[in-house]
XYZ file of C-alpha atoms in Angstrom:
680
model
C 0.153 -0.027 -0.069
C 1.286 3.320 -1.061
C 0.124 4.954 2.419
C 2.043 2.349 4.149
C 5.489 2.626 2.344
C 5.732 6.216 2.577
C 4.553 6.180 6.328
C 8.362 6.240 7.358
C 9.484 8.470 5.367
C 7.060 10.751 6.286
C 7.849 9.847 9.852
C 11.615 10.889 8.693
C 10.931 14.131 7.057
C 8.327 14.724 10.594
C 11.283 14.198 12.928
C 13.976 16.704 10.819
C 11.090 19.561 10.316
C 9.621 19.312 13.368
C 12.039 21.801 15.285
C 12.229 24.420 12.647
C 8.345 24.022 12.218
C 7.699 24.870 16.299
C 10.222 27.704 16.208
C 7.687 29.083 13.784
C 4.372 28.267 15.496
C 2.891 30.660 17.540
C 3.548 30.550 21.409
C 0.038 30.265 21.788
C -0.530 27.093 19.858
C 2.700 25.696 21.546
C 1.359 26.191 25.005
C -2.280 24.966 23.658
C -0.169 21.962 21.855
C 1.225 20.565 25.546
C -1.674 21.353 27.656
C -4.560 20.778 25.665
C -3.118 17.468 23.976
C -3.471 15.918 27.164
C -6.126 17.880 28.857
C -8.138 20.458 27.397
C -8.657 18.153 24.009
C -10.781 15.627 26.150
C -12.125 18.033 28.671
C -14.970 18.896 26.489
C -15.753 15.584 24.587
C -19.432 14.439 25.648
C -18.855 11.487 28.075
C -19.565 8.040 26.447
C -19.948 10.397 22.653
C -17.210 7.814 21.280
C -18.366 4.555 23.569
C -18.963 2.720 20.206
C -16.050 3.149 18.491
C -14.226 0.394 21.568
C -12.299 -2.794 19.333
C -11.917 -1.080 16.271
C -9.732 0.012 13.844
C -8.821 0.777 10.063
C -12.038 1.091 7.839
C -13.832 -0.371 10.411
C -13.221 2.361 12.633
C -13.917 4.910 9.824
C -17.959 2.994 9.584
C -18.253 3.778 13.576
C -17.009 7.183 13.372
C -19.214 8.038 10.683
C -22.499 6.069 12.417
C -21.700 8.586 15.665
C -21.082 11.872 13.379
C -24.216 11.050 10.612
C -27.665 13.075 10.629
C -26.101 15.972 12.121
C -28.274 19.015 12.342
C -28.495 21.218 8.893
C -28.277 24.684 9.454
C -29.207 27.135 6.182
C -26.494 29.005 4.138
C -27.694 32.175 5.827
C -27.131 30.909 9.170
C -23.541 30.386 8.527
C -23.155 34.039 8.436
C -24.549 34.343 11.867
C -23.455 31.122 13.685
C -19.390 32.798 12.758
C -19.678 34.502 15.457
C -19.323 31.408 17.724
C -16.791 29.265 15.723
C -14.468 31.586 14.144
C -13.930 34.628 16.182
C -10.581 35.768 17.100
C -10.320 36.626 21.122
C -9.969 40.509 19.506
C -13.758 39.973 18.213
C -12.267 40.110 14.852
C -13.239 37.075 11.796
C -10.546 34.319 12.305
C -9.262 34.078 8.291
C -7.104 31.420 7.808
C -6.572 32.787 4.413
C -5.249 35.803 5.969
C -4.506 35.891 9.290
C -0.630 36.200 10.606
C 0.168 34.353 13.898
C 3.636 35.386 13.685
C 2.998 39.254 13.503
C 0.096 41.387 12.760
C -2.183 40.813 10.422
C -2.216 43.213 7.072
C -6.102 43.479 7.853
C -8.814 41.859 9.843
C -12.627 41.766 9.361
C -15.319 42.887 11.327
C -18.191 40.623 12.239
C -21.012 41.262 10.103
C -19.811 44.457 8.702
C -17.511 43.512 6.346
C -19.704 40.048 4.611
C -18.833 40.254 1.178
C -21.293 41.844 -1.013
C -18.894 43.329 -3.551
C -15.519 41.294 -3.276
C -13.529 43.639 -5.361
C -9.899 42.674 -7.075
C -7.655 42.662 -3.882
C -7.334 41.770 -0.418
C -8.502 42.735 2.371
C -12.379 43.855 1.448
C -14.334 41.282 3.173
C -14.752 37.866 3.932
C -17.014 35.120 2.153
C -17.692 31.401 3.350
C -15.101 29.239 1.941
C -15.727 25.407 1.336
C -12.629 24.064 1.549
C -13.587 21.198 -0.030
C -15.106 22.354 -2.992
C -18.780 22.716 -4.026
C -18.159 21.114 -7.539
C -16.475 18.221 -5.583
C -19.623 17.044 -3.566
C -22.105 18.014 -6.173
C -23.138 21.810 -5.004
C -26.607 22.264 -4.182
C -28.377 22.636 -0.820
C -27.350 18.809 0.776
C -25.495 18.328 4.024
C -21.976 19.269 2.961
C -23.195 22.496 1.954
C -23.976 24.270 4.997
C -21.430 21.565 6.920
C -19.465 24.420 8.944
C -16.528 21.664 9.579
C -15.464 22.664 5.978
C -17.014 25.482 5.643
C -14.522 28.496 6.886
C -14.845 32.499 6.492
C -12.073 33.874 4.176
C -10.938 36.733 2.466
C -13.656 37.177 -0.616
C -10.445 37.542 -3.410
C -8.328 35.062 -2.395
C -11.358 32.630 -1.965
C -12.109 33.668 -5.821
C -8.455 32.606 -6.620
C -8.420 29.570 -4.835
C -11.756 28.595 -7.017
C -11.793 24.862 -7.062
C -8.095 24.210 -7.107
C -6.774 21.618 -4.320
C -4.431 22.409 -1.839
C -0.968 21.602 -2.294
C 2.617 22.456 -1.899
C 4.137 24.968 -4.145
C 7.974 25.491 -4.554
C 7.523 28.364 -6.969
C 4.911 30.342 -6.396
C 2.617 32.527 -9.224
C 0.903 34.566 -6.464
C 1.953 35.216 -2.817
C -1.055 36.660 -0.589
C 0.124 39.332 2.044
C 0.079 36.499 5.074
C 2.060 34.027 3.141
C -0.151 31.746 1.395
C 0.177 31.338 -2.349
C -1.098 29.635 -5.663
C 1.225 28.052 -7.987
C 1.620 24.636 -9.879
C 1.521 21.738 -7.363
C 4.739 19.996 -7.156
C 3.854 17.583 -3.648
C 5.241 13.958 -5.147
C 2.446 12.069 -6.766
C 0.302 15.519 -7.253
C -1.036 16.511 -10.612
C 0.769 18.982 -12.374
C -2.007 21.460 -11.677
C -2.298 25.013 -10.114
C -3.127 24.751 -6.101
C -3.464 26.828 -2.850
C -0.971 26.319 -0.205
C -2.063 27.602 2.952
C 0.504 28.740 5.686
C 1.832 26.191 8.047
C -0.033 27.609 10.766
C -3.269 26.339 9.402
C -2.276 23.103 7.513
C -3.404 20.751 10.337
C -6.686 22.521 10.504
C -7.659 22.015 6.680
C -6.282 18.272 6.438
C -8.825 17.199 9.876
C -11.735 19.013 7.876
C -10.659 16.564 5.076
C -10.607 13.802 7.276
C -14.163 14.610 8.398
C -15.515 14.434 5.359
C -14.159 11.204 4.268
C -15.914 9.832 7.639
C -19.209 11.978 7.597
C -19.739 11.561 3.927
C -18.607 8.144 3.365
C -21.849 6.587 2.553
C -23.584 9.774 1.308
C -21.331 10.937 -1.898
C -23.117 9.633 -4.366
C -24.058 12.717 -5.805
C -20.044 14.023 -5.136
C -17.573 14.055 -8.195
C -16.167 10.462 -8.965
C -12.778 12.041 -9.122
C -11.108 15.726 -8.533
C -7.958 17.080 -8.619
C -7.400 15.634 -4.878
C -10.634 13.350 -4.284
C -12.414 10.168 -5.015
C -16.334 10.829 -4.005
C -15.520 11.886 -0.122
C -12.169 9.784 0.179
C -8.839 11.478 -0.543
C -6.592 10.380 -3.461
C -3.669 8.720 -2.054
C -1.177 11.568 -3.060
C -3.823 13.928 -1.093
C -4.123 11.907 1.850
C 0.024 11.398 2.441
C 0.139 15.010 2.201
C -2.791 15.966 4.953
C -1.344 13.373 7.056
C 2.054 15.151 7.191
C 0.099 18.365 7.541
C -1.602 16.780 10.466
C 1.570 15.792 12.247
C 3.316 19.031 11.192
C 0.549 21.173 12.512
C -0.870 20.022 15.790
C -4.619 20.768 17.447
C -4.935 24.195 18.695
C -6.747 25.951 21.215
C -8.477 27.503 18.377
C -9.756 24.240 16.321
C -11.095 22.826 20.288
C -13.066 25.830 20.699
C -14.351 25.763 16.917
C -15.361 21.808 17.599
C -17.434 23.002 20.818
C -18.804 25.621 19.057
C -19.736 23.878 15.982
C -20.961 20.609 18.189
C -23.419 23.322 20.045
C -24.828 24.074 16.623
C -24.729 20.817 14.502
C -24.865 18.244 17.683
C -21.720 16.336 15.794
C -18.223 16.665 16.294
C -14.902 16.256 14.157
C -13.064 13.258 16.012
C -10.049 13.958 14.854
C -9.627 17.255 16.509
C -10.833 15.118 19.746
C -8.719 12.389 19.154
C -5.639 13.135 16.603
C -4.219 10.110 17.137
C -7.183 8.329 15.412
C -5.737 9.573 11.745
C -3.334 6.930 12.200
C -5.408 4.005 13.600
C -7.629 4.245 10.014
C -5.079 5.588 7.601
C -1.740 5.160 8.580
C 0.729 2.601 10.385
C -1.247 2.297 13.506
C -4.358 0.849 11.732
C -3.839 -2.480 12.387
C -4.168 -2.242 15.930
C -8.005 -1.818 17.301
C -8.382 0.857 19.514
C -9.127 0.453 23.231
C -11.081 3.031 25.134
C -12.834 2.780 28.338
C -16.319 3.343 27.657
C -17.734 5.898 29.909
C -21.696 6.218 31.118
C -23.821 9.340 29.269
C -24.544 12.205 30.502
C -27.561 13.379 31.429
C -29.881 15.251 29.606
C -30.917 18.643 30.829
C -34.596 18.873 31.262
C -37.004 22.102 31.650
C -37.202 22.481 35.682
C -40.021 25.397 35.834
C -41.941 27.897 33.609
C -44.569 29.993 33.614
C -45.593 33.303 31.563
C -45.256 36.173 34.118
C -46.723 38.746 32.361
C -48.481 38.957 28.525
C -45.199 38.964 27.018
C -42.844 37.038 29.132
C -41.973 33.498 29.657
C -39.324 32.501 32.506
C -37.783 29.003 32.553
C -35.272 26.987 34.382
C -33.200 24.122 33.804
C -31.990 20.854 35.505
C -28.365 21.750 34.955
C -26.232 25.216 34.111
C -26.653 25.802 30.023
C -24.286 27.028 27.628
C -25.802 30.391 27.340
C -25.338 31.172 23.906
C -27.305 28.217 22.910
C -30.039 29.038 25.511
C -29.778 32.496 24.134
C -30.400 31.555 20.231
C -34.075 32.473 18.854
C -33.828 29.300 16.243
C -33.916 26.827 18.778
C -37.628 27.913 19.842
C -40.871 27.897 17.629
C -43.961 28.640 18.837
C -46.186 29.383 15.605
C -46.582 31.567 12.649
C -48.148 34.685 14.172
C -46.178 34.405 17.614
C -42.644 33.768 17.938
C -39.878 34.363 20.497
C -38.107 37.957 20.062
C -35.403 37.980 22.480
C -34.220 35.876 25.032
C -31.635 36.358 28.220
C -29.696 33.823 30.243
C -28.857 34.633 33.650
C -28.284 33.083 36.832
C -29.476 29.672 35.735
C -32.483 31.542 34.636
C -33.937 31.919 30.397
C -36.118 35.022 30.031
C -37.917 34.956 26.887
C -39.925 37.848 25.369
C -42.783 36.730 23.345
C -44.142 39.129 20.312
C -46.706 38.590 17.507
C -50.541 38.120 17.257
C -52.090 36.261 20.716
C -55.484 35.458 20.539
C -57.486 35.388 24.127
C -57.813 32.078 25.843
C -55.537 30.155 24.022
C -52.846 27.609 24.820
C -50.004 27.970 22.860
C -47.271 25.331 22.229
C -43.585 26.547 22.481
C -40.997 23.661 21.217
C -37.498 23.604 22.517
C -34.688 21.941 20.605
C -30.795 21.822 19.993
C -29.784 23.520 23.793
C -26.829 22.761 25.220
C -25.966 22.238 28.694
C -22.364 22.747 30.447
C -21.969 19.050 30.662
C -22.267 18.933 26.929
C -25.467 16.947 27.130
C -28.276 18.631 24.653
C -32.134 19.020 26.063
C -34.393 16.149 24.360
C -36.721 17.994 21.861
C -39.675 19.510 24.423
C -42.837 21.536 24.274
C -44.062 23.626 26.883
C -47.638 24.832 27.099
C -48.983 27.858 28.161
C -52.455 29.933 28.225
C -52.611 33.188 27.255
C -53.299 36.370 28.386
C -51.444 35.749 31.580
C -53.544 35.803 34.765
C -52.935 36.596 38.219
C -54.672 34.205 40.288
C -52.547 33.766 43.672
C -54.300 31.788 45.956
C -52.889 30.699 49.997
C -51.044 27.360 49.934
C -50.204 27.244 53.772
C -50.359 29.453 56.883
C -49.253 29.752 60.378
C -52.296 31.085 62.520
C -50.608 30.279 65.767
C -54.549 29.407 67.183
C -53.112 26.555 69.222
C -49.828 28.488 70.176
C -49.262 28.305 74.311
C -49.286 31.686 76.475
C -45.387 30.976 76.751
C -43.803 28.853 74.065
C -41.415 26.048 75.044
C -38.263 27.084 73.725
C -36.137 26.113 72.035
C -39.280 25.869 69.894
C -40.444 24.198 66.437
C -43.352 25.696 65.285
C -45.314 24.023 62.440
C -48.176 25.339 59.620
C -51.496 24.567 60.848
C -53.437 25.523 57.399
C -51.572 23.212 54.964
C -52.709 23.052 51.224
C -49.677 21.308 50.069
C -50.313 18.202 51.765
C -49.262 16.369 49.096
C -45.860 17.271 48.692
C -42.629 15.931 50.866
C -41.789 18.988 52.659
C -43.542 20.133 55.972
C -44.088 24.120 56.920
C -42.151 24.544 59.787
C -41.310 27.938 61.692
C -37.779 27.720 63.088
C -36.454 29.720 66.455
C -34.470 26.921 68.138
C -30.724 27.067 66.287
C -31.811 24.664 63.293
C -30.976 25.829 59.856
C -28.956 29.027 61.109
C -31.911 30.354 62.922
C -31.474 32.213 66.627
C -32.361 30.484 69.509
C -35.023 32.571 71.527
C -35.603 32.593 74.924
C -38.814 32.021 76.818
C -38.300 33.255 80.960
C -40.045 35.110 83.533
C -39.321 38.811 83.576
C -37.054 40.715 81.451
C -35.526 37.380 79.673
C -38.494 36.550 77.150
C -37.808 37.111 73.572
C -40.179 34.567 72.561
C -43.847 35.310 74.065
C -47.534 34.894 72.785
C -50.490 37.141 72.471
C -53.705 37.276 71.516
C -54.267 37.078 68.016
C -56.258 38.766 64.820
C -58.493 37.816 61.728
C -56.728 40.244 59.780
C -54.816 38.223 57.062
C -56.473 35.119 58.058
C -56.719 32.960 54.895
C -58.882 30.135 56.154
C -63.110 30.606 55.245
C -63.903 30.816 58.667
C -61.132 33.342 60.372
C -60.413 33.143 64.150
C -58.363 36.144 65.561
C -56.467 32.927 68.010
C -53.332 33.666 69.270
C -49.929 35.799 67.647
C -46.256 35.001 67.858
C -44.426 37.744 69.778
C -40.645 38.469 69.505
C -39.675 40.800 71.931
C -36.871 42.476 74.321
C -33.507 44.271 73.054
C -31.274 41.008 73.604
C -33.078 39.836 70.693
C -31.805 42.427 68.288
C -29.973 40.618 65.238
C -31.644 37.627 66.068
C -33.413 35.529 63.748
C -35.858 32.726 62.764
C -36.444 30.801 60.035
C -39.368 29.653 57.856
C -39.346 26.291 56.046
C -41.872 25.316 53.301
C -42.160 23.736 49.452
C -43.269 25.807 46.530
C -43.874 22.803 44.666
C -46.190 23.129 41.931
C -46.265 26.792 42.368
C -44.519 30.408 41.150
C -45.430 33.928 41.514
C -44.763 33.763 45.183
C -45.549 36.339 48.485
C -45.697 36.080 51.887
C -48.173 37.850 53.369
C -48.735 38.731 57.414
C -50.368 40.548 60.394
C -47.877 42.681 61.776
C -48.198 44.524 64.974
C -45.362 46.483 66.514
C -45.265 48.218 70.157
C -43.733 51.543 70.715
C -40.173 49.806 71.356
C -40.511 46.894 69.516
C -38.520 46.067 66.585
C -38.201 48.818 63.879
C -36.198 46.616 61.529
C -36.998 43.127 59.345
C -34.574 42.016 57.070
C -35.422 39.001 55.134
C -33.207 36.407 53.479
C -33.626 33.231 51.155
C -31.920 29.943 50.605
C -32.702 26.168 48.827
C -30.349 24.328 51.205
C -30.872 26.201 54.498
C -27.265 27.315 54.811
C -26.259 29.936 52.181
C -28.631 32.857 52.573
C -29.235 35.773 49.911
C -30.726 38.947 50.903
C -33.857 40.171 49.894
C -34.180 43.738 48.444
C -37.027 45.961 49.371
C -38.036 44.258 52.658
C -40.614 46.609 54.280
C -42.698 44.193 56.332
C -42.317 46.062 59.614
C -44.899 48.758 60.264
C -43.855 51.965 60.580
C -45.660 53.096 63.563
C -46.857 51.758 66.537
C -50.789 50.459 66.886
C -52.928 47.988 65.371
C -52.134 45.071 62.920
C -51.234 45.660 59.627
C -51.282 43.493 56.489
C -47.581 43.394 54.553
C -46.790 41.261 51.982
C -43.020 40.309 51.366
C -42.991 40.242 47.384
C -41.188 36.768 45.942
C -42.409 37.296 42.640
C -38.897 37.894 40.916
C -36.856 35.042 42.385
C -37.469 32.276 40.449
C -35.308 29.879 42.046
C -37.962 30.031 44.896
C -40.119 28.227 42.558
C -41.354 24.819 42.275
C -39.315 23.612 44.729
C -39.804 20.734 47.675
C -38.071 22.576 50.305
C -37.180 26.734 50.274
C -36.112 28.714 53.624
C -36.680 32.182 54.330
C -34.552 33.909 57.243
C -36.024 37.039 59.143
C -33.681 38.875 61.337
C -35.177 41.559 63.758
C -33.589 44.612 65.164
C -34.103 48.335 66.225
C -35.879 47.291 69.605
C -35.093 49.998 72.621
C -36.839 48.188 75.409
C -36.892 45.186 77.128
C -40.955 44.546 76.545
C -41.222 46.078 72.959
C -41.978 43.235 70.664
C -43.072 42.837 67.096
C -46.414 40.257 67.137
C -47.032 38.048 64.365
C -49.966 36.136 63.113
C -51.511 34.639 59.495
C -48.011 34.268 57.733
C -49.483 32.972 55.047
C -47.685 31.806 51.487
C -49.448 32.780 48.513
C -48.751 31.795 44.826
C -49.646 30.864 41.068
C -50.670 27.265 39.947
C -48.191 25.918 37.303
C -51.501 23.697 36.455
C -52.725 24.556 33.128
C -48.937 24.480 31.821
C -47.504 21.255 30.954
C -44.101 19.971 29.615
C -43.715 17.028 27.412
C -40.516 15.360 25.655
C -41.676 13.869 22.202
C -40.578 10.593 21.882
C -38.041 9.972 19.241
C -37.797 6.513 17.750
C -34.475 5.410 17.043
C -34.324 3.316 13.912
C -31.775 0.374 13.595
C -31.311 0.850 9.783
C -30.699 3.692 7.756
C -30.068 4.256 4.074
C -27.228 5.682 2.520
C -26.837 7.743 0.493
C -30.201 9.671 0.810
C -31.169 11.486 -1.226
C -29.931 9.619 -4.153
C -30.136 8.527 -7.917
C -31.595 5.370 -7.578
C -29.011 3.188 -6.031
C -28.278 2.666 -2.131
C -27.850 0.739 0.831
C -29.982 -0.030 4.249
C -27.241 -0.323 6.761
C -27.914 -1.497 10.329
C -26.898 0.859 13.134
C -26.597 -2.480 15.541
C -24.161 -4.568 13.424
C -26.683 -7.439 13.997
C -27.128 -9.992 11.455
C -30.291 -9.085 9.547
C -29.595 -10.467 6.088
C -32.385 -12.656 5.853
C -34.773 -9.801 6.457
C -36.976 -8.382 3.806
C -37.963 -4.999 2.653
C -40.583 -3.601 0.749
C -40.379 -0.257 -1.038
C -43.700 1.621 -1.691
C -43.746 4.976 -3.763
C -45.882 7.965 -2.760
C -49.087 6.597 -3.970
C -48.405 3.896 -1.451
C -47.645 0.978 -4.357
C -45.410 -1.651 -4.228
C -42.324 -0.659 -6.470
C -39.900 -3.678 -5.433
C -39.164 -6.724 -2.529
C -36.444 -8.129 -1.593
C -33.785 -9.354 1.407
C -31.060 -7.612 2.738
C -28.510 -9.499 1.434
C -28.629 -7.813 -1.438
C -25.901 -5.000 -0.654
C -27.192 -2.252 -3.378
C -30.412 -1.993 -3.970
C -31.515 -0.284 -7.489
C -34.533 2.078 -8.227
C -33.116 3.865 -10.689
C -35.978 2.641 -13.531
C -38.589 5.036 -11.266
C -38.893 8.587 -11.557
C -37.729 10.763 -9.177
C -39.706 11.793 -6.108
C -40.212 10.159 -2.418
C -40.265 6.635 -1.424
C -40.727 4.472 1.461
C -38.973 1.363 2.358
C -40.490 -0.646 5.407
C -38.089 -3.234 7.294
C -39.239 -5.381 10.368
C -41.342 -2.062 12.052
C -39.627 0.739 10.689
C -40.469 3.133 7.739
C -37.125 4.833 6.187
C -38.092 8.029 4.056
C -35.878 8.147 0.806
C -35.561 10.464 -1.436
C -34.621 9.935 -5.366
C -33.159 12.973 -7.436
């Protein structure tokens, strides 16, 4: 084999040229090589993503990788412009153009995202940037198929250089006919074994990037290249000609994976939901095409990451929908409006993801008393797992219907409460939850120990209550709890309660203050009873002494408190000026709006055991089994769009031919599965 015979020579060339090349590499790339190669390259690979390659080698490994990275999410050609802001921006915010960048110095020019998109390319460098198919359009047949918008080989580059490169191959040039400002060049290809045609040679720093793009194309489209050009100056359909494979293997070795490629790989994964395996694992190039292809790959399978789900959501006004997730999300994927769909007349107009809460602003023509469905997909969690396709339903318009959920009415509180003390809520509508509602004044959950003793030592007391704010159908004055004495200044009590199934929360209470009682209430919230956060505008203390006053602690803006099994509120008292001064509390009531009426569901997507390749096709295709199990005696039936049977057979025939049928849509039934195929 040509590859194996020259492999030793490639290795020798690599040793001698390595030192010189590394000296020319940017210092940042050197750092990335040593650090990223051993740490960062693997840090962002989704757990378990490559489990199925274990024990594979050579062509078998290439097929296994194809099964992992095929059927990616295809974006539109117009969307590619937009996604370059996530995939191809330099640290300074300019477009990362691999045809004009100069890592060894200051580039002659740089492009501004969007501003410098090509409209009129002109006849010189530096005018604008365009979208470059490194694997030329003419080689894969152009059109609107998956390769046309596959960002892994679609780079932003100088528009004029792109026209000069045209559909010429990459290669090695000894006597350039044209040299560009960063040192890349055009001329006759002099690489051993290559056809003597015009080619483009990038600078050394980006040769490995392009090589790994072509390795990706060879794996990704190996079963979908029926429409590819049979032979180009450097490819056979999706695969590389021997000279091009040899050259790219050299480039791959001489220009190691950089942090730029790692970041680009992760960003494209967040968009297309597939990865370039040869960036994640550069050593697999040799496992497929090089001298190591005789040794099976040995990896340790990993557990798959948990897919994120929507934890809570609610319409909070007529144009605002809020939601939280079970895991932290990658912010820019959560803020991508293309990941959400409502309908033709209404849409998501803007998004903001902050502190694990996503805020969606809605626009369009809503109808009254109509339930709308919001579809969510392609949103990525920080553990590199995607949310499953999910639909949430909400009723328009927004209505505030706060109802009492639980309350402390203190009717059975003794006149001198025992301490330390825990007081359970005595009015409770959330009986199906696993968490009780309790007031702590015994040191638990960072509450303080309040004393109840004769004379001036009393800090916890009880007095006659009130019907003010009583949520019960038959109000009763009963008792009221009292916090008293200057010795209690700075002390705290804690309320623990569930909010499961409710949002838009508020805590109302009847409060009475004596002349020398506490004049300061500070409220904090927590989800664990240990780490508390201050709630702003917590004016629940009456301004003047007198009768009971109904006050409210507004919790609607704290989304973290919604739909929880346990929530903690801590009240700290201050400002008492006498031993008998006190605040009396009665009918402490949690109110909220039911999440019922909103719903979340995840459409179950059937995972087919079979797929058709290539698809679309020109009438000849294979049916491939994903499970690699013997199904060759299994029959298939192919129908046309009118439901008429046009062909039957068994899977022992590797190639199925319907080229005698007109172009159109057909369906193939195998076992319980129905596959759609397109003939063109």
